[in-house]
Coordinates of C-alpha atoms and ligand atoms in Angstrom, one line a residue:
X243 CA -24.4 9.6 2.9
X244 CA -27.6 8.4 1.2
X245 CA -28.2 5.0 0.0
X246 CA -30.6 5.6 -2.8
X247 CA -30.3 3.2 -5.6
X248 CA -30.9 -0.3 -6.9
X249 CA -28.5 -0.7 -9.7
X250 CA -27.0 -3.4 -11.8
X251 CA -23.3 -2.9 -12.1
X252 CA -20.9 -4.8 -14.2
X253 CA -17.9 -5.9 -12.4
X254 CA -15.1 -8.2 -13.3
X255 CA -13.9 -10.4 -10.5
X256 CA -11.0 -12.8 -10.8
X257 CA -11.6 -13.7 -14.4
X258 CA -15.3 -13.6 -14.7
X259 CA -17.7 -10.7 -15.4
X260 CA -20.2 -10.8 -12.6
X261 CA -23.6 -9.2 -12.9
X262 CA -24.4 -7.9 -9.4
X263 CA -28.0 -7.1 -8.6
X264 CA -29.1 -6.1 -5.2
X265 CA -32.7 -6.3 -4.0
X266 CA -33.2 -3.1 -2.1
X267 CA -35.9 -0.8 -0.9
X268 CA -35.4 1.9 -3.4
X269 CA -37.6 4.4 -5.0
X270 CA -37.7 3.3 -8.6
X271 CA -37.2 6.9 -9.8
X272 CA -33.9 6.9 -8.0
X273 CA -32.6 4.0 -10.2
X274 CA -30.2 5.4 -12.7
X275 CA -28.8 8.0 -10.3
X276 CA -25.1 7.9 -9.8
X277 CA -22.1 6.7 -11.8
X278 CA -22.5 3.0 -12.6
X279 CA -21.8 2.5 -16.3
X280 CA -18.7 0.8 -17.4
X281 CA -16.9 2.6 -20.3
X282 CA -15.8 0.7 -23.3
X283 CA -12.1 1.0 -22.5
X284 CA -12.6 -0.2 -19.0
X285 CA -14.7 -3.1 -20.2
X286 CA -11.9 -4.0 -22.7
X287 CA -9.3 -3.7 -19.9
X288 CA -11.4 -6.0 -17.6
X289 CA -11.7 -8.4 -20.5
X290 CA -7.9 -8.5 -21.0
X291 CA -7.4 -9.1 -17.3
X292 CA -9.9 -11.9 -17.3
X293 CA -8.1 -13.5 -20.2
X294 CA -4.7 -13.0 -18.6
X295 CA -3.5 -10.4 -21.2
X296 CA -1.6 -7.2 -20.6
X297 CA -3.1 -3.9 -21.8
X298 CA -0.9 -2.2 -24.5
X299 CA -0.4 1.5 -25.1
X300 CA 2.2 3.8 -26.6
X301 CA 2.0 7.2 -24.8
X302 CA 0.7 6.9 -21.3
X303 CA -0.8 4.4 -18.9
X304 CA -2.4 4.3 -15.5
X305 CA -3.1 1.2 -13.3
X306 CA -5.0 1.5 -10.0
X307 CA -7.5 -0.4 -7.9
X308 CA -10.9 0.9 -9.2
X309 CA -12.1 1.6 -12.7
X310 CA -13.6 5.0 -11.8
X311 CA -10.2 6.1 -10.3
X312 CA -8.3 4.8 -13.3
X313 CA -10.7 6.7 -15.7
X314 CA -10.2 9.9 -13.8
X315 CA -6.4 9.5 -14.2
X316 CA -6.7 8.5 -17.8
X317 CA -8.7 11.7 -18.6
X318 CA -6.0 13.8 -17.0
X319 CA -3.2 12.0 -19.0
X320 CA -5.2 12.2 -22.3
X321 CA -5.6 15.9 -21.8
X322 CA -1.8 16.3 -21.5
X323 CA -1.5 16.2 -17.7
X324 CA 1.6 14.7 -16.1
X325 CA 1.7 11.5 -14.0
X326 CA 1.7 13.7 -10.9
X327 CA -1.5 15.4 -12.0
X328 CA -3.1 12.1 -12.8
X329 CA -2.1 10.7 -9.4
X330 CA -4.0 13.5 -7.7
X331 CA -7.2 12.7 -9.6
X332 CA -6.8 8.9 -9.0
X333 CA -6.1 9.3 -5.3
X334 CA -9.0 11.6 -4.8
X335 CA -11.4 9.1 -6.4
X336 CA -9.9 6.1 -4.7
X337 CA -10.5 7.7 -1.3
X338 CA -14.2 7.7 -2.3
X339 CA -14.8 4.4 -4.1
X340 CA -12.2 2.3 -2.3
X341 CA -12.4 4.0 1.1
X342 CA -11.3 0.8 3.0
X343 CA -7.8 1.0 1.5
X344 CA -6.6 4.6 1.3
X345 CA -7.7 8.2 1.3
X346 CA -7.2 11.7 2.7
X347 CA -7.1 10.3 6.2
X348 CA -4.1 8.1 5.5
X349 CA -0.5 8.2 4.3
X350 CA 1.6 7.2 1.3
X351 CA 5.0 6.8 -0.3
X352 CA 5.8 8.0 -3.8
X353 CA 8.7 7.2 -6.1
X354 CA 9.2 9.4 -9.1
X355 CA 11.4 9.0 -12.2
X356 CA 11.7 12.3 -14.0
X357 CA 11.5 11.9 -17.8
X358 CA 13.4 15.2 -18.4
X359 CA 16.3 14.9 -15.9
X360 CA 16.4 11.1 -15.3
X361 CA 16.4 11.8 -11.6
X362 CA 14.7 9.6 -9.1
X363 CA 13.0 11.1 -6.1
X364 CA 11.1 9.5 -3.2
X365 CA 8.6 11.4 -1.1
X366 CA 7.5 10.3 2.4
X367 CA 3.9 11.2 3.2
X368 CA 3.7 8.7 6.1
X369 CA 1.4 9.3 9.0
X370 CA 3.1 10.6 12.1
X371 CA 2.6 10.0 15.8
X372 CA 1.2 12.9 17.8
X373 CA 3.7 15.1 19.8
X374 CA 1.8 13.8 22.8
X375 CA 2.5 10.1 22.1
X376 CA 4.7 8.0 24.3
X377 CA 6.4 4.6 23.8
X378 CA 3.7 3.1 26.0
X379 CA 0.9 4.2 23.6
X380 CA -0.2 0.6 23.0
X381 CA 0.4 -0.8 26.4
X382 CA -2.0 -1.4 29.3
X383 CA -1.4 -0.2 32.9
X384 CA 0.9 -3.2 33.5
X385 CA 3.0 -2.4 30.5
X386 CA 1.7 -5.3 28.5
X387 CA 0.9 -4.8 24.8
X388 CA -2.8 -4.3 23.9
X389 CA -4.6 -6.8 21.6
X390 CA -4.3 -5.7 18.0
X391 CA -8.0 -4.6 17.4
X392 CA -8.2 -3.3 21.0
X393 CA -5.6 -0.8 19.8
X394 CA -6.9 -0.2 16.3
X395 CA -10.5 0.8 16.7
X396 CA -11.0 4.4 17.9
X397 CA -8.8 7.4 18.2
X398 CA -5.6 6.0 19.8
X399 CA -4.2 4.5 16.6
X400 CA -4.7 7.6 14.4
X401 CA -1.5 9.2 13.1
X402 CA -1.4 12.7 11.4
X403 CA -2.5 12.0 7.8
X404 CA 0.1 12.6 5.1
X405 CA -1.7 11.8 1.8
X406 CA -3.3 15.3 1.3
X407 CA 0.2 16.9 1.7
X408 CA 1.8 14.4 -0.6
X409 CA -0.8 15.0 -3.3
X410 CA -0.1 18.8 -3.0
X411 CA 3.7 18.3 -2.9
X412 CA 3.8 16.1 -6.0
X413 CA 1.5 18.5 -7.9
X414 CA 3.7 21.5 -6.9
X415 CA 6.9 19.7 -8.0
X416 CA 5.7 17.9 -11.1
X417 CA 2.2 18.9 -11.9
X418 CA 0.9 21.1 -14.7
X419 CA -2.9 20.9 -14.6
X420 CA -5.0 23.3 -12.7
X421 CA -5.2 21.9 -9.1
X422 CA -9.0 22.4 -8.5
X423 CA -9.7 20.6 -11.8
X424 CA -7.9 17.5 -10.6
X425 CA -10.4 17.2 -7.7
X426 CA -13.5 17.7 -9.8
X427 CA -14.1 14.0 -10.9
X428 CA -14.0 13.0 -7.2
X429 CA -16.3 15.8 -6.2
X430 CA -18.8 14.9 -8.9
X431 CA -18.8 11.3 -8.0
X432 CA -19.2 12.1 -4.3
X433 CA -22.2 14.3 -5.1
X434 CA -23.9 12.2 -7.8
X435 CA -23.0 8.9 -6.2
X436 CA -21.2 5.8 -7.3
X437 CA -22.0 2.1 -7.3
X438 CA -20.6 0.2 -4.3
X439 CA -18.2 -2.5 -5.6
X440 CA -18.5 -6.2 -4.7
X441 CA -15.2 -6.0 -2.9
X442 CA -16.2 -3.0 -0.8
X443 CA -19.6 -4.6 0.0
X444 CA -17.9 -7.9 1.0
X445 CA -15.4 -6.1 3.3
X446 CA -18.2 -4.0 4.9
X447 CA -20.2 -7.1 5.7
X448 CA -17.2 -8.9 7.2
X449 CA -16.4 -5.9 9.4
X450 CA -19.9 -4.7 10.4
X451 CA -19.3 -5.1 14.1
X452 CA -16.2 -2.8 14.2
X453 CA -17.8 -0.4 11.7
X454 CA -20.8 0.0 14.1
X455 CA -18.7 1.4 16.9
X456 CA -18.4 5.0 15.7
X457 CA -21.8 6.6 14.8
X458 CA -20.5 8.5 11.8
X459 CA -18.8 5.4 10.4
X460 CA -21.9 3.3 11.0
X461 CA -24.2 5.8 9.3
X462 CA -22.1 5.7 6.2
X463 CA -21.3 2.0 5.8
X464 CA -24.3 0.5 7.7
X465 CA -27.2 2.8 6.8
X466 CA -30.2 1.9 8.9
X467 CA -28.0 -0.8 10.5
X468 CA -27.7 -2.7 7.2
X469 CA -24.3 -3.2 5.5
X470 CA -24.0 -1.6 2.1
X471 CA -24.6 -4.0 -0.7
X472 CA -22.8 -4.3 -4.1
X473 CA -24.5 -2.0 -6.6
X474 CA -26.0 0.4 -4.0
X475 CA -25.5 4.0 -4.9
X476 CA -23.4 5.8 -2.3
X477 CA -23.1 9.5 -2.0
X478 CA -20.8 11.4 0.2
X479 CA -21.5 15.2 0.3
X480 CA -19.1 15.6 3.3
X481 CA -16.3 14.3 1.2
X482 CA -17.2 16.6 -1.7
X483 CA -17.2 19.5 0.8
X484 CA -13.7 18.6 2.1
X485 CA -12.3 18.3 -1.5
X486 CA -13.8 21.7 -2.3
X487 CA -11.9 23.2 0.7
X488 CA -8.7 21.5 -0.6
X489 CA -9.4 22.7 -4.1
X490 CA -9.8 26.3 -2.8
X491 CA -7.0 26.4 -0.2
X492 CA -4.6 23.6 -1.1
X493 CA -3.3 21.4 1.7
X494 CA -4.1 24.2 4.2
X495 CA -7.8 23.4 3.5
X496 CA -7.1 20.0 5.2
X497 CA -4.5 20.7 7.9
X498 CA -6.2 23.8 9.3
X499 CA -9.7 25.1 9.6
X500 CA -12.9 23.0 9.7
X501 CA -11.5 19.8 8.3
X502 CA -8.7 19.8 10.8
X503 CA -11.2 20.6 13.6
X504 CA -13.4 17.6 12.5
X505 CA -10.4 15.3 12.5
X506 CA -9.2 16.2 16.0
X507 CA -12.8 16.1 17.3
X508 CA -13.3 12.6 15.9
X509 CA -10.0 11.4 17.4
X510 CA -10.1 13.1 20.8
X511 CA -13.9 12.6 21.2
X512 CA -14.0 9.0 20.0
X513 CA -16.5 7.0 22.1
X514 CA -14.0 4.2 22.1
X515 CA -10.3 4.6 22.7
X516 CA -10.0 8.4 22.4
X517 CA -6.7 9.5 20.9
X518 CA -4.1 12.3 21.1
X519 CA -3.9 13.8 17.6
X520 CA -4.4 17.5 18.0
X521 CA -4.4 20.8 15.9
X522 CA -0.7 21.3 16.3
X523 CA 0.1 17.9 14.9
X524 CA -1.9 18.7 11.8
X525 CA -0.6 22.2 11.4
X526 CA 3.1 21.1 11.5
X527 CA 2.8 18.1 9.2
X528 CA 5.3 18.0 6.3
X529 CA 6.1 15.7 3.5
X530 CA 9.8 14.5 3.6
X531 CA 12.0 13.9 0.7
X532 CA 14.1 10.9 1.4
X533 CA 17.1 9.4 -0.3
X534 CA 15.9 6.8 -2.8
X535 CA 17.1 3.3 -2.0
X536 CA 18.3 1.5 -5.2
X537 CA 19.7 -2.0 -5.4
X538 CA 21.3 -3.8 -8.4
X539 CA 19.6 -6.9 -9.9
X540 CA 20.4 -8.6 -13.2
X541 CA 21.8 -5.5 -14.8
X542 CA 18.9 -3.3 -13.5
X543 CA 18.6 -0.8 -10.7
X544 CA 15.6 -1.5 -8.5
X545 CA 14.6 1.7 -6.8
X546 CA 12.2 2.4 -4.0
X547 CA 11.3 3.9 -0.6
X548 CA 13.8 3.9 2.2
X549 CA 13.0 4.3 6.0
X550 CA 10.6 4.6 7.5
X551 CA 9.6 2.0 5.0
X552 CA 11.3 -1.3 5.1
X553 CA 10.2 -2.0 1.6
X554 CA 13.1 -1.1 -0.7
X555 CA 15.7 -2.3 1.8
X556 CA 14.0 -5.7 2.2
X557 CA 13.3 -6.1 -1.6
X558 CA 16.9 -5.1 -2.3
X559 CA 18.3 -7.5 0.2
X560 CA 16.3 -10.4 -1.1
X561 CA 17.3 -9.7 -4.7
X562 CA 20.9 -9.2 -3.6
X563 CA 20.9 -12.6 -1.9
X564 CA 19.4 -14.2 -5.1
X565 CA 21.7 -12.5 -7.6
X566 CA 24.2 -15.3 -7.5
X567 CA 21.6 -18.0 -8.2
X568 CA 20.5 -18.9 -11.7
X569 CA 16.7 -18.6 -11.1
X570 CA 16.1 -18.3 -14.8
X571 CA 17.6 -21.8 -15.3
X572 CA 15.8 -23.2 -12.3
X573 CA 12.4 -21.9 -13.4
X574 CA 9.2 -20.8 -11.7
X575 CA 7.9 -24.3 -10.9
X576 CA 11.1 -25.5 -9.2
X577 CA 11.0 -25.9 -5.4
X578 CA 14.7 -24.9 -5.3
X579 CA 13.8 -21.5 -6.7
X580 CA 11.3 -21.0 -3.9
X581 CA 13.7 -22.4 -1.3
X582 CA 16.2 -19.7 -2.3
X583 CA 13.5 -16.9 -2.4
X584 CA 11.9 -18.1 0.9
X585 CA 15.2 -18.3 2.8
X586 CA 16.4 -15.0 1.5
X587 CA 13.1 -13.5 2.5
X588 CA 13.4 -14.9 6.0
X589 CA 16.9 -13.4 6.5
X590 CA 15.7 -10.0 5.2
X591 CA 12.7 -10.1 7.6
X592 CA 15.0 -10.9 10.5
X593 CA 17.1 -7.8 9.6
X594 CA 13.9 -5.7 9.1
X595 CA 12.7 -6.7 12.6
X596 CA 15.9 -5.6 14.2
X597 CA 17.0 -2.5 12.3
X598 CA 14.2 -0.8 10.2
X599 CA 12.4 2.2 11.7
X600 CA 12.1 5.9 11.1
X601 CA 15.7 7.0 10.4
X602 CA 15.0 10.5 11.8
X603 CA 14.8 8.8 15.2
X604 CA 17.1 5.8 15.1
X605 CA 20.1 5.3 13.0
X606 CA 19.3 2.7 10.3
X607 CA 22.2 0.9 8.6
X608 CA 20.7 1.1 5.1
X609 CA 24.1 0.9 3.3
X610 CA 25.3 -1.9 5.5
X611 CA 22.2 -3.9 4.9
X612 CA 22.6 -3.6 1.2
X613 CA 26.3 -3.9 1.0
X614 CA 27.1 -6.6 -1.6
X615 CA 29.7 -8.2 0.7
X616 CA 27.2 -8.4 3.6
X617 CA 24.6 -9.9 1.3
X618 CA 27.1 -12.4 -0.1
X619 CA 27.7 -13.5 3.5
X620 CA 24.0 -13.8 4.1
X621 CA 23.5 -15.7 0.8
X622 CA 26.2 -18.2 1.9
X623 CA 24.0 -19.1 4.8
X624 CA 21.4 -20.5 2.4
X625 CA 23.6 -21.9 -0.3
X626 CA 23.7 -25.5 1.0
X627 CA 20.2 -26.6 -0.2
X628 CA 18.8 -26.6 3.3
X629 CA 16.2 -24.8 5.4
X630 CA 17.5 -22.6 8.2
X631 CA 16.4 -23.7 11.6
X632 CA 16.2 -20.0 12.7
X633 CA 16.7 -16.9 10.6
X634 CA 18.4 -14.2 12.8
X635 CA 19.4 -10.7 12.1
X636 CA 22.9 -10.2 10.8
X637 CA 25.5 -7.7 11.7
X638 CA 25.9 -5.2 8.9
X639 CA 28.4 -2.4 9.0
X640 CA 26.9 -0.4 11.9
X641 CA 27.7 1.1 15.3
X642 CA 26.9 -2.0 17.3
X643 CA 27.2 -0.2 20.6
X644 CA 23.6 0.8 19.6
X645 CA 21.6 -2.2 20.6
X646 CA 18.1 -2.8 19.2
X647 CA 16.0 -5.8 20.2
X648 CA 13.8 -7.5 17.6
X649 CA 10.4 -5.8 16.9
X650 CA 8.6 -8.1 14.5
X651 CA 5.6 -5.8 13.9
X652 CA 3.5 -6.9 10.9
X653 CA 1.7 -4.3 9.0
X654 CA -1.8 -5.5 8.0
X655 CA -3.0 -6.4 4.5
X656 CA -5.0 -3.3 3.4
X657 CA -3.6 -0.5 1.3
X658 CA -3.6 0.3 -2.5
X659 CA -1.1 0.9 -5.3
X660 CA -1.0 3.4 -8.2
X661 CA 1.3 3.0 -11.2
X662 CA 1.4 5.7 -13.8
X663 CA 3.6 6.6 -16.9
X664 CA 2.9 9.8 -18.8
X665 CA 3.7 10.8 -22.4
X666 CA 6.8 12.7 -21.3
X667 CA 8.5 9.7 -19.9
X668 CA 7.8 10.5 -16.2
X669 CA 7.0 7.4 -14.1
X670 CA 5.2 7.4 -10.8
X671 CA 4.8 4.5 -8.3
X672 CA 2.8 5.3 -5.2
X673 CA 1.5 3.0 -2.5
X674 CA -1.2 4.6 -0.3
X675 CA -2.8 3.3 2.8
X676 CA -5.0 3.8 5.9
X677 CA -3.4 0.6 7.3
X678 CA -6.0 -1.9 8.3
X679 CA -9.1 -2.2 6.1
X680 CA -11.3 0.8 7.1
X681 CA -8.4 2.1 9.3
X682 CA -9.4 3.2 12.8
X683 CA -13.1 2.8 11.8
X684 CA -13.5 6.5 12.6
X685 CA -14.9 9.0 10.0
X686 CA -14.3 12.7 9.9
X687 CA -15.4 15.2 7.2
X688 CA -16.4 12.4 4.8
X689 CA -13.3 10.1 5.0
X690 CA -11.9 7.4 7.2
X691 CA -9.0 8.0 9.6
X692 CA -6.0 5.7 9.5
X693 CA -4.8 3.3 12.3
X694 CA -1.2 3.6 11.1
X695 CA 0.3 4.0 14.5
X696 CA -0.3 0.3 15.1
X697 CA 2.5 -0.2 12.6
X698 CA 4.8 0.7 15.5
X699 CA 5.9 -2.0 17.9
X700 CA 3.5 -2.3 20.8
X701 CA 6.5 -3.1 23.0
X702 CA 9.0 -0.4 23.7
X703 CA 11.8 -2.7 25.0
X704 CA 12.6 -6.4 25.0
X705 CA 14.8 -7.6 27.9
X706 CA 15.7 -4.1 28.7
X707 CA 16.9 -3.3 25.2
X708 CA 14.9 -0.7 23.2
X709 CA 13.0 -1.7 20.0
X710 CA 13.9 0.6 17.1
X711 CA 10.3 0.8 15.9
X712 CA 8.9 1.9 19.3
X713 CA 6.4 4.7 19.4
X714 CA 8.0 8.2 19.9
X715 CA 6.4 11.7 19.6
X716 CA 6.6 12.9 16.0
X717 CA 8.0 9.6 14.7
X718 CA 6.7 7.7 11.6
X719 CA 5.9 4.0 11.9
X720 CA 7.8 1.3 10.0
X721 CA 6.1 0.2 6.8
X722 CA 6.4 -2.6 4.3
X723 CA 5.1 -0.5 1.4
X724 CA 7.3 -1.0 -1.6
X725 CA 6.5 1.4 -4.5
X726 CA 9.2 0.4 -7.0
X727 CA 10.6 1.7 -10.3
X728 CA 13.1 -0.6 -12.1
X729 CA 15.5 1.2 -14.4
X730 CA 18.1 0.0 -17.0
X731 CA 20.7 2.4 -18.3
X732 CA 18.9 5.2 -16.4
X733 CA 15.5 4.6 -18.1
X734 CA 12.5 3.1 -16.3
X735 CA 11.6 -0.4 -17.6
X736 CA 9.1 -1.4 -14.9
X737 CA 6.8 0.4 -12.4
X738 CA 5.1 -1.6 -9.8
X739 CA 3.9 -2.0 -6.2
X740 CA 1.1 -3.7 -4.2
X741 CA -1.0 -3.5 -1.1
X742 CA -0.8 -6.4 1.4
X743 CA 0.8 -5.3 4.7
X744 CA 4.0 -7.2 5.4
X745 CA 3.1 -9.4 2.4
X746 CA 3.9 -6.5 0.1
X747 CA 7.6 -7.2 0.1
X748 CA 7.1 -10.8 -1.1
X749 CA 4.4 -9.8 -3.6
X750 CA 6.8 -7.3 -5.2
X751 CA 9.7 -9.7 -5.1
X752 CA 7.6 -12.4 -6.7
X753 CA 6.5 -10.1 -9.6
X754 CA 10.1 -8.8 -10.1
X755 CA 11.6 -12.3 -10.3
X756 CA 8.7 -13.4 -12.5
X757 CA 9.3 -10.6 -15.0
X758 CA 13.1 -10.2 -14.8
X759 CA 14.2 -13.9 -14.4
X760 CA 11.3 -15.9 -15.8
X761 CA 10.4 -13.6 -18.7
X762 CA 6.7 -13.2 -17.8
X763 CA 5.0 -10.1 -19.1
X764 CA 3.4 -7.8 -16.5
X765 CA 0.0 -9.4 -16.5
X766 CA 1.5 -12.9 -16.1
X767 CA 3.8 -11.6 -13.4
X768 CA 1.0 -10.0 -11.3
X769 CA -1.3 -13.0 -11.6
X770 CA 1.3 -15.7 -10.8
X771 CA 0.3 -17.6 -7.6
X772 CA 2.1 -16.4 -4.5
X773 CA 4.5 -18.1 -2.2
X774 CA 5.6 -16.0 0.8
X775 CA 8.0 -16.8 3.6
X776 CA 8.6 -14.3 6.3
X777 CA 9.2 -16.2 9.6
X778 CA 9.6 -19.8 8.6
X779 CA 6.2 -21.0 7.7
X780 CA 5.7 -21.1 3.9
X781 CA 2.4 -19.4 2.9
X782 CA 1.1 -20.7 -0.4
X783 CA -1.8 -19.2 -2.3
X784 CA -4.7 -21.5 -2.2
X785 CA -6.4 -22.3 -5.5
X786 CA -3.4 -21.2 -7.5
X787 CA -0.5 -23.1 -9.1
X788 CA 1.6 -22.2 -6.1
X789 CA -0.4 -24.8 -4.1
X790 CA 1.2 -27.5 -6.2
X791 CA 4.5 -26.8 -4.5
X792 CA 3.1 -27.7 -1.1
X793 CA 4.4 -31.3 -1.0
X794 CA 7.9 -30.5 -2.5
X795 CA 8.4 -27.7 0.0
X796 CA 7.2 -29.9 2.9
X797 CA 9.8 -32.4 1.7
X798 CA 12.4 -29.8 2.0
X799 CA 11.5 -29.3 5.6
X800 CA 9.0 -26.4 5.5
X801 CA 5.8 -26.1 7.4
X802 CA 3.3 -25.1 4.7
X803 CA 0.1 -23.0 5.1
X804 CA -2.5 -22.6 2.3
X805 CA -4.6 -19.5 2.2
X806 CA -5.6 -16.4 0.3
X807 CA -2.8 -14.0 -0.7
X808 CA -4.7 -10.9 -1.7
X809 CA -2.1 -8.8 -3.4
X810 CA -3.1 -5.9 -5.5
X811 CA -0.1 -5.7 -7.8
X812 CA -0.3 -2.9 -10.4
X813 CA 2.5 -2.9 -12.9
X814 CA 3.6 -1.1 -16.1
X815 CA 6.5 -2.3 -18.3
X816 CA 8.2 0.1 -20.7
X817 CA 9.9 -1.4 -23.7
X818 CA 10.8 -0.8 -27.3
X819 CA 7.3 -1.7 -28.4
X820 CA 5.6 0.6 -25.9
X821 CA 3.8 0.2 -22.6
X822 CA 2.2 -2.9 -21.1
X823 CA -0.1 -2.7 -18.1
X824 CA -1.0 -5.5 -15.7
X825 CA -3.7 -5.4 -13.0
X826 CA -4.0 -7.9 -10.2
X827 CA -6.9 -10.3 -10.8
X828 CA -7.3 -10.7 -7.0
X829 CA -8.8 -7.1 -6.8
X830 CA -10.9 -4.8 -8.9
X831 CA -8.2 -2.7 -10.6
X832 CA -7.7 -2.1 -14.3
X833 CA -5.0 -0.7 -16.6
X834 CA -5.9 2.0 -19.1
X835 CA -3.6 3.6 -21.7
X836 CA -3.3 5.2 -25.1
Ligands
LIG264 N1 0.2 -0.2 6.8 C1 0.8 -0.9 5.7 C2 2.2 -0.6 5.6 O1 2.6 0.5 5.9 O2 3.0 -1.4 5.2

């Protein structure tokens, strides 16, 4: 890494174009190096986002968390590439310019609607616990759970990355473009440099203490001990070298050879919390095709990712409990709408805590949890206008001789979401993560390693009863990631998803209800103020219209908490008039289409 530049970069943040200028000790001749200019189409998209307008297109569209990544995807789509091709280019650039959220060192889930066959496929590229891991991975000598960050920082929390294998698998199934070409934009940016975004700079400054623990991580994000500033030009030759290996050798260039060796050395040799991930874990990693989980809502089919994600099951349960309520008539500003959504969410989170885990290791009653009769019984619990004293897991159709205790692990709010529609009618929804912002704060071969294993329950048992989401060797941790494709009559009408840890489920439900019940277009839906209820307390987004509901919700009996709700919803709607893209104003993403 070299911090070489003083640059003025144009960035749009939450509705205003902000000119960011950093005073830095830079050789003047270095100014102008790296990729900082904003293209006219990106500027237009940022302007639309600032004004609350969706971006319109006819043939294809891509929405993701950083303009440079979106441009890379748009170039692929404009040249006739498929949505899978574009995703590879987008993800490779995101791993460089938004390294805090996702990358080669992380994992992802992908939902694909095939324009030719109408089939929906879901791919699981989730990180995996080492074969050496035990259920006591995150416990101290006395069997007590470690503190969260005690577990996160260092090698212990690192699961076998899945994102490189998922990129290769999606390209092999649905791609058309030349694989090495798809990695070229990221390789050029890594070599020429790119301007650090305001959001990345802010997160580096806030996390400087943890980023300082690993020398390689500190070198990259805190050069000379100083946190990167917005507008600094950042280069990453090691990342370019890793991408070249993947370009030449496919996923084997990552899971074997020097990149794999760098990963295991970083994990096992970490100066803090060395971990277990070894060469065999990397060599045997495989993407898994899972059965898509689809739930009906208002004449649509809402499809997403099943276990080990809790996303589609929880989203489907919440919508299933709301189906019998006339939310359209109640409206978006009505506390009763939010009582119903909040109570349904609490019940879904209770089931999630009890039953959701990696279905290759524990039986998960997906059908029972989404059974309309079961959901009608659950909806009856919240039909009386009141607030449940306690939301407890239900008893769906299941072998109840299998006992699980509650494991209310909460995934943390980092992650990123990519939505793409191509000119052949393929739609791709992919949520990608390294878990916490900056993952395990460990760098290897130019990218950050995930801390995804802390998405497992730190407790293996409660009261002598096993927790479904306990750590086991080769198991994948529970997720909340909810990449979603909504279809009507077999055709996709909405592609969306969000980062935000366990908040993802609520963010996605809010946007779905806003669009399907309240008639908001995709931009209005992604920017609507958030209200989330997982475990009783109602979280309202400070500074948004959602905060106006604080007093009415308190009057209904809720404890209310105001705070930031940093979703990163990226959505595309498909209708008779074409495509509309919406990018969340809380982050730096844009929509581009043609
Ligand atoms: N680590 C974020 C999630 O999987 O939900």
